[in-house]
Structures are given as structure tokens and as C-alpha cells.
Coordinates of C-alpha atoms and ligand atoms in Angstrom, one line a residue:
M42 CA 61.5 63.2 161.0
A43 CA 59.4 60.4 162.5
D44 CA 55.7 60.1 162.6
R45 CA 53.8 59.2 165.8
M46 CA 54.5 55.5 165.4
G47 CA 58.2 56.4 165.3
L48 CA 58.5 55.6 161.6
P49 CA 60.9 57.6 159.6
F50 CA 58.6 58.6 156.8
G51 CA 60.7 61.7 156.0
D52 CA 63.4 59.3 154.6
T53 CA 62.2 58.7 151.0
A54 CA 65.5 57.5 149.5
D55 CA 64.1 54.0 148.9
F56 CA 61.5 55.4 146.6
A57 CA 64.1 57.1 144.5
D58 CA 66.3 53.9 144.5
A59 CA 63.4 51.7 143.6
E60 CA 62.6 53.8 140.5
R61 CA 66.1 54.6 139.5
G62 CA 67.0 53.4 136.0
L63 CA 63.6 52.2 135.0
I64 CA 63.6 51.4 131.3
D65 CA 60.3 49.5 130.7
A66 CA 57.7 48.4 133.3
G67 CA 56.8 45.4 131.1
D68 CA 53.8 43.2 131.3
P69 CA 52.3 42.5 134.8
V70 CA 50.9 39.1 133.8
V71 CA 52.9 36.0 132.8
R72 CA 51.1 32.9 131.5
N73 CA 52.2 29.3 130.9
D74 CA 51.8 27.6 127.5
K75 CA 48.3 26.5 128.4
G76 CA 47.4 30.2 128.9
E77 CA 47.1 29.9 132.7
V78 CA 48.3 32.9 134.7
V79 CA 51.4 32.0 136.7
W80 CA 52.3 35.5 137.8
D81 CA 50.1 38.6 138.1
N82 CA 51.9 41.6 139.6
G83 CA 49.1 43.8 138.5
S84 CA 46.8 42.3 141.1
Y85 CA 49.1 44.1 143.6
S86 CA 50.3 47.2 141.8
G87 CA 46.7 48.1 140.9
F88 CA 45.7 48.9 144.5
L89 CA 49.0 49.6 146.2
T90 CA 49.0 53.4 145.7
G91 CA 48.3 56.4 147.9
A92 CA 48.0 56.4 151.7
A93 CA 47.7 53.3 153.8
P94 CA 44.1 52.2 154.5
D95 CA 43.0 51.3 158.0
T96 CA 43.4 47.6 157.2
V97 CA 47.1 47.7 156.6
H98 CA 50.1 48.7 158.9
P99 CA 51.5 51.9 157.3
S100 CA 55.0 50.6 157.3
L101 CA 54.0 47.4 155.5
W102 CA 51.9 49.4 153.1
R103 CA 55.0 51.5 152.2
Q104 CA 57.1 48.4 151.8
S105 CA 54.6 46.7 149.6
T106 CA 54.2 49.7 147.3
L107 CA 58.0 49.6 146.9
V108 CA 58.2 45.9 146.3
A109 CA 55.3 45.9 143.8
R110 CA 57.2 48.1 141.4
Q111 CA 58.2 46.1 138.3
G112 CA 60.1 46.3 135.2
L113 CA 63.6 46.3 133.6
F114 CA 66.0 48.6 135.4
E115 CA 69.6 49.7 134.6
V116 CA 71.6 49.2 137.7
T117 CA 74.9 50.6 136.3
D118 CA 76.8 50.4 133.1
G119 CA 76.3 46.9 131.7
I120 CA 74.2 45.6 134.7
Y121 CA 70.5 45.3 134.6
Q122 CA 67.7 43.9 136.8
V123 CA 64.3 42.7 136.1
R124 CA 62.2 43.2 139.3
G125 CA 58.6 42.4 140.1
Y126 CA 58.5 39.4 137.8
D127 CA 58.5 36.9 140.6
L128 CA 59.3 36.8 144.4
S129 CA 63.0 37.4 143.5
N130 CA 65.0 39.6 141.1
M131 CA 66.8 38.4 137.9
S132 CA 70.0 40.3 137.3
V133 CA 71.8 40.5 134.0
I134 CA 75.5 41.3 133.5
E135 CA 76.6 42.1 129.9
G136 CA 79.8 40.5 128.7
D137 CA 81.9 40.7 125.5
T138 CA 79.6 38.5 123.5
G139 CA 76.6 37.6 125.6
I140 CA 75.2 37.9 129.1
I141 CA 75.5 36.3 132.6
V142 CA 72.2 35.9 134.3
I143 CA 72.1 35.9 138.1
D144 CA 69.2 34.0 139.7
P145 CA 66.6 33.1 137.1
L146 CA 63.5 33.3 139.3
I147 CA 61.3 30.5 140.4
S148 CA 59.5 29.4 137.2
T149 CA 60.7 28.9 133.6
E150 CA 57.7 31.1 132.5
T151 CA 58.6 34.1 134.6
A152 CA 62.4 33.7 133.8
A153 CA 61.7 33.6 130.1
A154 CA 59.4 36.6 130.3
A155 CA 62.0 38.6 132.3
L156 CA 64.7 37.7 129.8
A157 CA 62.5 38.7 126.9
L158 CA 61.9 42.1 128.5
Y159 CA 65.6 42.6 128.8
R160 CA 66.3 41.5 125.2
K161 CA 63.6 43.8 123.9
H162 CA 65.7 46.7 124.9
R163 CA 69.3 45.3 124.9
G164 CA 69.2 43.0 121.9
D165 CA 69.1 39.3 121.5
R166 CA 72.3 38.5 123.4
P167 CA 72.9 34.8 124.2
V168 CA 73.1 33.6 127.8
V169 CA 76.7 32.4 128.3
A170 CA 76.5 31.7 132.1
V171 CA 74.0 31.5 134.9
I172 CA 75.0 32.2 138.5
H173 CA 72.9 30.8 141.4
T174 CA 73.7 33.0 144.4
H175 CA 72.3 30.3 146.8
S176 CA 70.3 27.1 147.1
H177 CA 66.7 28.5 147.5
V178 CA 64.2 27.7 144.7
D179 CA 63.5 31.4 143.9
H180 CA 67.1 31.6 142.7
F181 CA 67.3 28.7 140.4
G182 CA 63.8 27.2 139.5
G183 CA 63.4 29.2 136.2
V184 CA 66.8 28.1 134.8
K185 CA 65.4 26.1 132.0
G186 CA 63.3 29.1 130.9
I187 CA 66.5 30.9 129.8
V188 CA 69.0 28.1 128.9
S189 CA 68.6 24.4 127.9
Q190 CA 70.3 21.4 129.4
G191 CA 71.6 20.7 125.9
D192 CA 73.5 24.0 125.7
V193 CA 75.0 23.4 129.2
D194 CA 76.0 19.8 128.1
A195 CA 77.6 21.3 124.9
G196 CA 79.6 23.7 127.0
K197 CA 77.9 26.8 125.6
V198 CA 76.6 27.8 129.0
Q199 CA 78.3 27.6 132.4
I200 CA 76.2 27.2 135.5
I201 CA 78.0 28.7 138.5
A202 CA 77.0 28.0 142.1
P203 CA 78.5 28.0 145.6
E204 CA 79.8 24.7 147.1
G205 CA 77.0 22.6 148.5
F206 CA 74.4 24.2 146.2
M207 CA 73.1 21.0 144.6
E208 CA 72.9 19.0 147.8
H209 CA 70.9 21.8 149.6
A210 CA 68.8 22.8 146.6
I211 CA 67.3 19.3 146.4
S212 CA 67.4 18.2 150.0
E213 CA 65.9 21.2 151.7
N214 CA 62.3 20.4 151.1
V215 CA 62.5 16.6 150.9
Y216 CA 62.3 15.4 154.5
A217 CA 59.8 17.9 155.9
G218 CA 58.5 19.1 152.6
T219 CA 54.8 18.3 153.0
A220 CA 54.6 20.1 156.4
M221 CA 56.6 23.0 155.1
G222 CA 54.4 23.2 152.0
R223 CA 51.2 23.3 154.0
R224 CA 52.6 25.9 156.4
A225 CA 54.0 28.0 153.5
G226 CA 50.4 28.4 152.4
Y227 CA 49.8 30.4 155.5
M228 CA 53.1 32.2 155.4
Y229 CA 52.8 33.5 151.9
G230 CA 49.0 33.9 152.0
A231 CA 48.6 32.0 148.8
A232 CA 44.9 31.4 149.3
L233 CA 44.1 35.0 150.2
S234 CA 42.4 37.3 147.7
R235 CA 44.6 40.3 146.9
G236 CA 43.6 43.7 148.2
P237 CA 43.8 46.1 151.1
E238 CA 41.9 43.5 153.3
G239 CA 43.8 40.5 152.0
G240 CA 47.2 39.6 150.6
L241 CA 49.4 42.5 149.7
G242 CA 52.9 41.0 149.7
A243 CA 55.2 39.0 151.9
G244 CA 57.7 41.9 152.6
L245 CA 60.6 40.2 150.7
G246 CA 58.7 40.1 147.5
Q247 CA 55.0 40.0 146.6
T248 CA 54.4 36.2 146.3
T249 CA 55.8 33.2 144.6
S250 CA 55.0 32.4 140.9
T251 CA 53.3 29.2 140.1
G252 CA 54.9 28.0 136.9
T253 CA 57.4 25.2 136.1
V254 CA 60.3 24.7 138.5
T255 CA 63.5 23.3 137.1
L256 CA 67.1 22.6 138.0
I257 CA 70.4 22.1 136.1
T258 CA 73.5 20.7 137.8
P259 CA 76.2 23.4 138.1
T260 CA 79.3 23.1 135.9
V261 CA 81.4 25.5 138.0
T262 CA 81.5 25.3 141.8
I263 CA 82.9 28.2 143.8
T264 CA 84.6 27.1 147.0
A265 CA 86.8 29.8 148.4
T266 CA 86.7 33.5 149.3
G267 CA 88.9 35.4 147.0
E268 CA 88.4 33.0 144.1
E269 CA 88.3 34.9 140.8
L270 CA 86.6 34.0 137.6
T271 CA 86.4 35.8 134.3
V272 CA 83.4 34.8 132.1
D273 CA 82.9 36.4 128.7
G274 CA 85.3 39.2 129.7
V275 CA 83.5 39.9 133.0
R276 CA 85.8 39.6 136.1
M277 CA 84.2 38.4 139.3
I278 CA 85.7 38.0 142.8
F279 CA 83.8 35.7 145.2
Q280 CA 83.1 35.6 148.9
M281 CA 81.7 32.5 150.4
A282 CA 78.9 32.9 152.9
P283 CA 77.7 29.4 153.9
G284 CA 75.3 28.9 156.7
T285 CA 73.7 32.4 156.5
E286 CA 70.4 33.0 154.8
A287 CA 70.9 29.7 153.0
P288 CA 73.2 26.8 153.8
A289 CA 75.0 27.4 150.5
E290 CA 75.4 31.0 149.6
M291 CA 78.0 33.5 148.2
H292 CA 78.5 37.2 147.4
F293 CA 80.6 38.5 144.5
Y294 CA 82.2 41.7 143.3
F295 CA 82.6 43.0 139.8
P296 CA 85.8 45.1 140.0
D297 CA 85.5 46.6 136.5
R298 CA 82.0 47.8 137.3
R299 CA 82.5 48.7 141.0
A300 CA 79.4 46.6 141.7
L301 CA 78.7 44.2 144.5
C302 CA 76.1 41.4 144.6
M303 CA 75.1 40.5 148.1
A304 CA 72.8 37.5 147.2
E305 CA 70.1 37.5 149.9
N306 CA 72.2 38.5 152.9
A307 CA 71.6 42.3 152.7
T308 CA 68.1 43.2 151.6
H309 CA 65.6 46.0 152.6
T310 CA 64.2 44.0 155.5
L311 CA 65.2 42.2 158.7
H312 CA 65.4 38.7 157.2
N313 CA 64.3 35.4 158.7
L314 CA 66.5 33.4 161.2
L315 CA 63.6 30.9 161.2
T316 CA 60.9 31.2 158.5
L317 CA 57.4 30.7 159.8
R318 CA 56.8 27.8 157.4
G319 CA 59.4 26.0 159.5
A320 CA 63.1 25.4 158.7
L321 CA 66.4 24.8 160.4
V322 CA 67.5 27.9 162.4
R323 CA 69.9 30.2 160.5
D324 CA 73.0 31.6 162.4
P325 CA 72.9 35.4 162.9
H326 CA 76.5 35.3 164.3
I327 CA 77.9 33.9 161.1
W328 CA 75.6 36.1 159.0
A329 CA 76.9 39.3 160.8
H330 CA 80.5 38.0 160.3
Y331 CA 80.1 37.6 156.6
L332 CA 78.6 41.1 156.3
T333 CA 81.6 42.6 158.1
E334 CA 83.9 40.7 155.8
A335 CA 81.9 42.0 152.7
I336 CA 82.3 45.6 154.0
E337 CA 86.0 45.1 154.5
L338 CA 86.6 43.3 151.1
F339 CA 84.3 45.2 148.8
A340 CA 82.1 48.0 150.1
G341 CA 84.7 50.8 150.0
K342 CA 85.4 50.2 146.3
S343 CA 81.7 49.8 145.3
D344 CA 79.4 52.3 143.6
V345 CA 76.4 50.1 143.8
V346 CA 75.3 47.1 145.8
F347 CA 72.4 44.9 144.6
A348 CA 70.7 41.7 145.8
S349 CA 68.3 39.1 144.5
H350 CA 65.4 40.8 146.3
H351 CA 64.4 44.5 146.5
W352 CA 66.2 47.5 144.9
P353 CA 69.9 48.4 144.8
T354 CA 71.7 51.0 146.9
W355 CA 74.1 53.5 145.2
G356 CA 77.0 55.5 146.5
T357 CA 80.0 54.1 148.4
E358 CA 79.0 55.9 151.6
N359 CA 75.4 54.7 151.4
I360 CA 76.6 51.2 150.7
V361 CA 78.9 51.0 153.7
E362 CA 76.1 52.4 155.9
F363 CA 73.5 50.0 154.5
L364 CA 75.7 46.9 155.0
A365 CA 76.7 48.1 158.4
V366 CA 73.1 48.6 159.5
Q367 CA 72.2 45.1 158.3
R368 CA 75.3 43.6 160.1
D369 CA 74.5 45.5 163.3
L370 CA 70.9 44.2 163.1
Y371 CA 71.8 40.5 163.1
A372 CA 74.7 41.0 165.5
Y373 CA 72.6 43.0 168.0
L374 CA 69.8 40.4 168.0
H375 CA 72.3 37.6 168.5
D376 CA 74.4 39.2 171.2
Q377 CA 71.5 40.6 173.2
T378 CA 69.6 37.4 173.1
L379 CA 72.6 35.6 174.4
R380 CA 73.1 38.2 177.1
L381 CA 69.5 37.9 178.3
L382 CA 69.4 34.1 178.0
N383 CA 72.4 34.0 180.3
L384 CA 70.4 36.1 182.8
G385 CA 67.8 33.4 182.8
Y386 CA 65.2 34.9 180.5
T387 CA 63.4 32.5 178.1
G388 CA 62.7 33.0 174.4
P389 CA 59.2 34.5 174.7
E390 CA 60.5 36.9 177.5
I391 CA 63.5 38.0 175.5
A392 CA 61.3 38.6 172.5
E393 CA 59.4 41.2 174.5
L394 CA 62.5 42.7 176.2
I395 CA 64.6 43.4 173.1
Q396 CA 64.3 46.8 171.6
L397 CA 66.5 47.8 168.6
P398 CA 68.8 50.8 169.0
P399 CA 67.1 54.0 167.9
A400 CA 69.4 54.3 164.9
L401 CA 68.3 50.9 163.6
E402 CA 64.7 51.7 164.3
Q403 CA 65.1 54.8 162.1
S404 CA 66.5 52.7 159.2
W405 CA 63.8 51.3 157.0
S406 CA 66.0 48.3 156.0
A407 CA 66.1 47.1 159.6
H408 CA 62.4 46.8 159.9
G409 CA 60.8 43.3 160.1
Y410 CA 58.8 42.9 156.9
Y411 CA 59.9 39.3 156.4
G412 CA 61.7 38.3 159.6
S413 CA 60.7 39.9 162.8
V414 CA 62.6 40.7 166.1
S415 CA 60.0 38.6 167.9
H416 CA 60.3 35.4 166.0
N417 CA 64.0 35.8 165.2
V418 CA 64.8 36.2 168.9
K419 CA 62.9 33.0 169.8
A420 CA 64.8 31.3 166.9
I421 CA 68.2 32.3 168.5
Y422 CA 67.1 30.9 171.8
Q423 CA 66.1 27.7 170.0
Q424 CA 69.4 27.5 168.2
Y425 CA 71.3 27.6 171.5
L426 CA 69.0 26.0 174.0
G427 CA 66.2 24.3 172.2
W428 CA 62.4 24.2 172.9
Y429 CA 62.7 23.4 176.6
D430 CA 63.2 26.5 178.9
G431 CA 64.4 24.5 181.9
N432 CA 61.2 24.8 183.9
P433 CA 59.9 21.2 184.5
A434 CA 56.3 22.5 184.8
R435 CA 56.7 23.0 181.0
L436 CA 58.6 19.7 180.4
W437 CA 55.7 17.3 180.2
Q438 CA 52.6 19.3 179.4
H439 CA 49.5 17.9 177.8
P440 CA 49.3 18.3 174.0
P441 CA 47.1 21.1 172.7
Q442 CA 43.8 19.4 172.5
E443 CA 44.0 17.8 176.0
K444 CA 45.3 21.0 177.5
A445 CA 42.5 23.0 175.8
K446 CA 39.7 20.7 177.2
R447 CA 41.1 21.2 180.8
Y448 CA 41.7 24.9 180.4
V449 CA 38.2 25.5 179.1
E450 CA 36.6 23.4 181.9
F451 CA 38.6 25.2 184.6
M452 CA 37.7 28.6 183.1
G453 CA 34.0 28.0 183.3
G454 CA 33.1 26.3 180.0
A455 CA 33.3 27.3 176.3
D456 CA 30.5 29.9 176.3
E457 CA 32.0 31.7 179.4
V458 CA 35.4 31.8 177.8
V459 CA 34.0 33.2 174.6
A460 CA 32.1 35.9 176.5
K461 CA 35.3 36.9 178.4
A462 CA 37.4 36.7 175.2
R463 CA 35.0 39.1 173.5
R464 CA 35.6 41.6 176.3
S465 CA 39.4 41.2 175.8
F466 CA 38.9 41.7 172.1
E467 CA 36.9 44.8 172.6
A468 CA 39.5 46.1 175.1
G469 CA 42.2 45.5 172.4
D470 CA 44.0 42.6 174.1
L471 CA 44.1 40.6 170.9
R472 CA 47.0 38.4 171.9
W473 CA 45.1 37.2 175.0
A474 CA 41.8 36.8 173.1
A475 CA 43.6 34.6 170.5
E476 CA 45.2 32.5 173.2
V477 CA 42.0 31.6 175.1
L478 CA 39.9 31.3 171.9
D479 CA 42.5 28.8 170.6
H480 CA 41.8 26.7 173.7
V481 CA 38.0 26.8 173.0
V482 CA 38.4 25.9 169.3
F483 CA 40.7 23.0 170.2
A484 CA 38.4 21.8 173.0
D485 CA 35.3 22.2 170.9
P486 CA 36.0 22.5 167.2
D487 CA 32.3 23.0 166.4
H488 CA 31.8 26.0 168.6
A489 CA 30.7 28.5 165.9
A490 CA 30.9 31.6 168.1
A491 CA 34.4 30.8 169.2
K492 CA 35.5 30.3 165.7
A493 CA 33.9 33.5 164.4
L494 CA 35.4 35.6 167.2
L495 CA 38.8 34.0 166.8
A496 CA 38.6 34.8 163.0
D497 CA 37.8 38.4 163.9
V498 CA 40.7 38.5 166.4
F499 CA 43.2 37.1 163.7
T500 CA 41.9 39.6 161.2
Q501 CA 42.7 42.5 163.5
L502 CA 46.1 41.1 164.3
G503 CA 46.8 40.7 160.6
Y504 CA 45.7 44.3 159.8
G505 CA 48.0 45.6 162.6
S506 CA 51.1 43.6 161.5
E507 CA 54.1 45.4 160.1
N508 CA 55.5 42.0 159.1
G509 CA 54.2 40.8 155.7
T510 CA 54.4 37.1 156.7
W511 CA 52.6 37.7 160.0
R512 CA 49.8 39.4 158.2
C513 CA 49.6 36.4 155.8
E514 CA 49.6 34.0 158.7
F515 CA 46.8 35.8 160.7
L516 CA 44.6 36.4 157.6
S517 CA 45.1 32.8 156.4
A518 CA 44.1 31.5 159.8
A519 CA 41.0 33.7 159.8
M520 CA 40.1 32.5 156.3
E521 CA 40.3 28.8 157.4
L522 CA 38.2 29.5 160.5
R523 CA 35.5 31.1 158.3
T524 CA 35.5 28.9 155.2
G525 CA 37.5 25.8 156.0
N526 CA 40.9 24.2 155.4
F527 CA 42.4 25.4 152.1
G528 CA 45.1 22.7 152.0
T529 CA 48.4 23.4 150.2
P530 CA 47.7 25.9 147.4
A531 CA 51.2 25.8 145.9
A532 CA 53.2 22.6 145.9
T533 CA 56.9 23.0 145.8
A534 CA 58.7 19.7 144.9
S535 CA 58.7 19.7 141.1
A536 CA 59.4 16.6 139.0
D537 CA 62.6 18.1 137.7
I538 CA 64.0 18.6 141.3
V539 CA 62.9 15.2 142.4
S540 CA 64.7 13.7 139.4
H541 CA 68.0 15.1 140.8
L542 CA 67.7 13.2 144.1
N543 CA 70.4 10.6 144.5
P544 CA 69.5 7.0 145.5
E545 CA 70.4 7.5 149.2
M546 CA 68.1 10.6 149.4
L547 CA 65.3 8.6 147.7
F548 CA 65.8 5.7 150.3
D549 CA 65.6 8.4 153.0
A550 CA 62.4 9.7 151.4
L551 CA 61.0 6.2 151.5
A552 CA 62.1 5.5 155.1
I553 CA 60.3 8.5 156.5
Q554 CA 57.1 7.3 154.9
V555 CA 57.2 3.9 156.7
D556 CA 54.2 3.6 159.1
G557 CA 56.2 2.3 162.1
P558 CA 53.6 0.4 164.0
K559 CA 52.2 -1.2 160.8
A560 CA 55.7 -2.3 159.9
W561 CA 56.7 -3.7 163.3
D562 CA 56.3 -7.3 162.3
L563 CA 57.8 -7.1 158.8
D564 CA 61.3 -8.5 158.1
L565 CA 62.2 -7.7 154.5
A566 CA 65.6 -7.7 152.6
I567 CA 65.6 -6.3 149.1
R568 CA 68.4 -5.8 146.6
W569 CA 68.1 -2.7 144.4
D570 CA 70.2 -2.8 141.2
L571 CA 70.3 0.8 139.8
P572 CA 71.8 0.6 136.3
D573 CA 71.5 4.4 135.6
H574 CA 73.4 5.1 138.9
D575 CA 75.8 2.2 138.3
A576 CA 75.1 1.2 141.9
S577 CA 73.5 -1.5 144.0
Y578 CA 71.9 -1.2 147.4
R579 CA 70.5 -3.7 150.0
T580 CA 67.6 -2.4 152.0
T581 CA 66.1 -4.0 155.1
L582 CA 62.9 -3.3 156.8
H583 CA 63.1 -4.4 160.5
N584 CA 61.6 -3.0 163.7
G585 CA 59.7 -0.6 161.5
V586 CA 62.9 1.0 160.2
L587 CA 64.0 1.0 156.6
T588 CA 67.8 1.1 156.3
Y589 CA 70.1 0.8 153.3
V590 CA 73.7 -0.1 152.7
K591 CA 75.6 0.1 149.4
D592 CA 77.3 -3.0 147.7
S593 CA 76.2 -5.6 150.3
S594 CA 76.6 -9.3 149.5
R595 CA 74.3 -10.4 152.4
P596 CA 71.3 -12.4 151.3
V597 CA 68.0 -10.9 150.1
G598 CA 64.5 -12.2 149.4
L599 CA 63.9 -10.1 146.3
T600 CA 66.1 -8.3 143.7
L601 CA 64.8 -5.3 141.9
T602 CA 66.2 -3.7 138.8
V603 CA 65.3 -0.1 138.9
P604 CA 66.0 2.5 136.1
A605 CA 66.2 6.1 137.4
A606 CA 62.7 7.1 136.4
A607 CA 61.3 4.0 138.2
L608 CA 63.3 4.9 141.3
T609 CA 61.8 8.4 141.4
A610 CA 58.3 6.9 141.0
L611 CA 59.0 4.4 143.9
A612 CA 60.2 7.2 146.2
G613 CA 56.9 8.9 145.6
G614 CA 55.2 5.7 146.6
N615 CA 53.9 5.0 143.1
L616 CA 54.5 1.3 142.4
A617 CA 52.4 1.3 139.2
A618 CA 54.3 4.2 137.7
A619 CA 57.6 2.5 138.7
R620 CA 56.6 -0.6 136.7
G621 CA 55.6 1.6 133.8
N622 CA 59.1 3.1 133.9
G623 CA 60.9 -0.3 133.6
L624 CA 61.0 -1.7 137.2
T625 CA 61.6 -5.5 137.0
T626 CA 61.8 -8.0 139.8
S627 CA 63.2 -11.4 140.6
G628 CA 62.6 -13.5 143.7
D629 CA 59.8 -13.1 146.3
E630 CA 57.7 -10.4 144.8
S631 CA 55.4 -10.3 147.9
Q632 CA 58.2 -8.4 149.6
L633 CA 57.7 -5.4 147.4
A634 CA 53.9 -5.4 148.0
S635 CA 54.6 -5.7 151.8
L636 CA 57.0 -2.7 151.7
F637 CA 54.5 -0.6 149.9
S638 CA 51.6 -1.7 152.1
V639 CA 53.2 0.2 155.0
M640 CA 54.0 3.4 153.2
Q641 CA 52.2 6.4 154.5
P642 CA 52.8 9.6 152.5
G643 CA 52.4 13.1 154.1
N644 CA 49.0 14.8 154.2
P645 CA 49.1 18.2 152.5
D646 CA 45.7 19.0 154.0
F647 CA 46.4 18.6 157.7
N648 CA 44.7 21.0 160.1
I649 CA 46.5 23.9 161.8
I650 CA 44.0 26.1 163.5
E651 CA 41.7 23.2 164.4
P652 CA 42.6 19.9 166.1
Ligands
ZN101 ZN1 65.1 34.5 147.8

């Protein structure tokens, strides 16, 4: 049974699954030790009930009411999940003497609260192992809230992760981190007030917690499909899935419980091939391949499949169907984009042409609450062919502000464009109104009527979005047009993660901060002795480029002795903190001052909807 939007509201299985096994809803608010709120699920669950209001797409409203459910749930005998305590889920597997925790959320505070909720009902069982399904922060950041580095070092706790986990966990946000952080503020709607006219979730989960982010180096690395491991009496069989939703990711099967964990590769949404905050494009072809392999290896002998977001699916037949729908979704988008691209269509054209098969449209889990058909198709085009569509009229266009000035002049001036855009808005052509008003705002950032109308246009686009992140993007843009730039509400690179960067990553982090033109005339050669890393590097700054080489005997003007903490401080551009952490120098000290005089850190407050 479908409603007039074609949505299968008659299918209510997700509501039963999202409630199944509830033991205790727990506390919706988690605070840090200063008493500050780092998580407040009640700010969503309080209003997400009943029918969708006019300000929310009914399909997104449904998804958000499901995702906002929280508590401790029994998944199957000996397997539990705490959901709604962060963006992601924490799963608990009971062993002979203790527990294995899968994916300890983003923050130590939410992870500790989730574990406490579990222990309240299942006893004070010790954590004997932690599994990180993949290298994204919502699957490892809370680790020190449930285990200590000391217990890991003493061999009391194993940290299990897929090959490449550490490298990707710490590198993903380093190079483009400032830009991703600012854009993530739009994508997750962190600045929006929560309610039917504001933020109500990001489709995958409600939002990100804002507590303490940590990381522990894994002690066990999984490298091959078919690899088996028994921890505390719990048997596990692994399937590697690198290059899918994350560059390092794995699935695993519990044969004694007939349970399958699909990490983040099969959830109740079309996921992102390219997140709106910006990232490297993910490969839907490989993604579909690993889903097929999971069906072949495990689905037929599973009674439940669970993931690190959303609710589980029970019943072998349902599991096979669910995984097949997810697989078909990514494969269809990939194959059809390639078919159309080879007919000469460009990304924006293919995004309009592709329609999902009716059977996928009728499956809630194939709907785009986090990823969307539109932006995923453009990502596939980008993956194969890049930003340029082959038409040289689009090869060397003016940048946005220059283009905007010319468009607005050709179209009769700002006031005329705003008057026409108002008619488009009233006629319901919101996409066109947004495009032309964007030109006015970029040509004339002080044009109050243009900004006000564009804010209204974005608001309506947000209210009409089925996709949670699109809604957040539009409503965040409207908010900035009305009340100004909100900067980066939630920073991501924690001190604990930065402290895990190796020297070469830190030199890379420094190199991308060099202000090229300012450094054109500098010629520096510095030796860095790193006692904590038992290594020595020679860096040069020449032609505005900082390069490094290990163990070079070539001459230098200055030698630095840099303990690990001082190196971390230097990579952040903080010379004073580096000295405070034991940095010592010998030679021409002016070289260090010269190097740091040309460092330009990123700006977390850069403009997006204004020039
Ligand atoms: Zn995640």
C-alpha cells in the first residue's frame, strides 16, 4: 500500500524491529564531568511523535521517529545494543567471563553512559575486547570511556580493527580537516535549534555527541576474509570490506549466535558515496561486491543482522532480502550512471534521469535519508570522469563572484532579479529561485531583500527534503543568511587523535599551512631530532614548498630536538607550546622563526553562502 507520494506507509516492520527487545530506555541526557550536556536525545524524542507537520517531509519524519528511539535492546541471546546514545550504536557481545564491545560511540562520556546502562541490567562484566568495525570517529572516539590505555597495555583488553584502521582513523580529517569541519556544521545542522522547523536528525543518526574523543592503537589487526578469532569463548569469522563506506572496514559473523554484523555497509538508508561535508568518493561497485559476498558467506545461516547505525533485521529470509536490496541499490546506481555517462550525459543530467526500480522505491531502506540518488550519482560521475564534463564552455568559467556580477548585470540588475526570483518562488520553482538569488548575493552581499528571499527559498527546500542532511544544509544556509556566519560549531580533531599522528603526517600537516607566496624567497634547512620516535628528519623550505627526508646527512642551518608533545604543538603552529613541551634548538634559530612566520592555519569561519 503506497500513499500518494508513492511511499510504502503500509510497511511498518521497521517500527516493530526498532522496538524489539527494549529493556530500558535509559536517560536521554549525557553530561561531561563539568556538568555540560554532550548528548541530549530528549531534545528530539520529545517532539518526534504523531503525524508529520507541514515543515517536514513525511518520509524523513518517519525515519527520524525511528532513529530517535533510544535505550538498551536485546538483539539475540548474548548480544545487546545501546541505541540513541550517540550518532552510532554500541553493540555488546557476552563472552565466558566478560564482554566484547563493538564500536564505542564518538565520546568517552556517551560510551561510558551506554556501558553503564548495559551493566545496570546485565551485571558488572569486564570489557575484554573492543572491536572497531571501521575507521570513522563515531566507531572509536569513545574507547577510553569504556577501557583504559593501561588495561590494553597490560594485555587485559584486546583492541581489534581492520587493516588500515589506524592510518585512516587519524589521517582522514588531517589534510582537509578545517574545511570539512566547517562544512560538517551545515551537513549535520549543529547550529540549528531542534524542532519541527529546525534540526530533527541526519537520517543515519540524530546528530554527533560533543564530548571527549579518544583513540587507542589496535592490538589485533584483521587482514583477510575468512580469518577466525575466538575471544573469551566468542567465535568470530571476518570479512574484509575495504574501500566501501570507509577505507578500512570489515563485517563479521558469530556462528554460535547465528548473528551477522555489517558494520556500516547495510543500514536503513541509502548511504553516502560522497558526504556533503566533502570527502574522497566511495566506490559503489566494490560496496555492492562485498554485500554480495556477505550474502553468500553468511546471510543464509543468520537469524539476525545488525549494524552500527539503526535497528537490526531478524529472520533469514528478511536478512537475505534486506542485504540484496542494499546491494542492488549501490549496484544499480553505479551501473546506470556508467551506462548514461557512456551515452554522453553529464552528472547533473544523470542525477535527474535515474529513477530507482519500483521494488527499491517500495523498500524503506533504499530511501535517501543520508545519501541521496542525486548527489551519489554526481559522485559516481566524479569518481570516473572528474569535475569537467568535456564541454569547453565550462572549462574556464569565471569564479562564482565574478560570474555573479556579470549574470546580475545581464539580467537587469539585482532588484530586477529579486523581483523575478520572487515570482519563481511563488510559482514553486525553488531550485531556480535559489540559483539566481545565489548570483545576487554573490554580486551584492549587502542586498537585504535578496538574502531574505534566498533564506525563505532555502527554508522551503529544507522542509521538502526527504534527505536529513539536505534538510540540515538548506536550513543551516537559511540561518546564516538571516543571522550571520555560525563558524564551526563542533570541532573534530581531538588532542588524543592528533597525538597519534606520525612525524611524516605532522610534516605534511605543516607543509599544507605554508603560505606559498610569502615563502617564495625563503631557503631553510632544518634537522629535526625526534627522540620519542627514535628518528631524525631534514626539512627544507624552498620555492614555497616544505619537504622532508628521513636520515639525511646533508647540511642544515638549525638543529631541533623535539619530544613528541612538542612536535604535536609545532604541527598545530604553536611555537610557544612546543618550547613549553621541551623543544630545544642549536644553530641559526632565526630559521625556526622564519618557518613559523609563513604558516597560515585554516579558517574555521570561512564563508559559504556569501563571498
Ligand atoms: Zn558511522
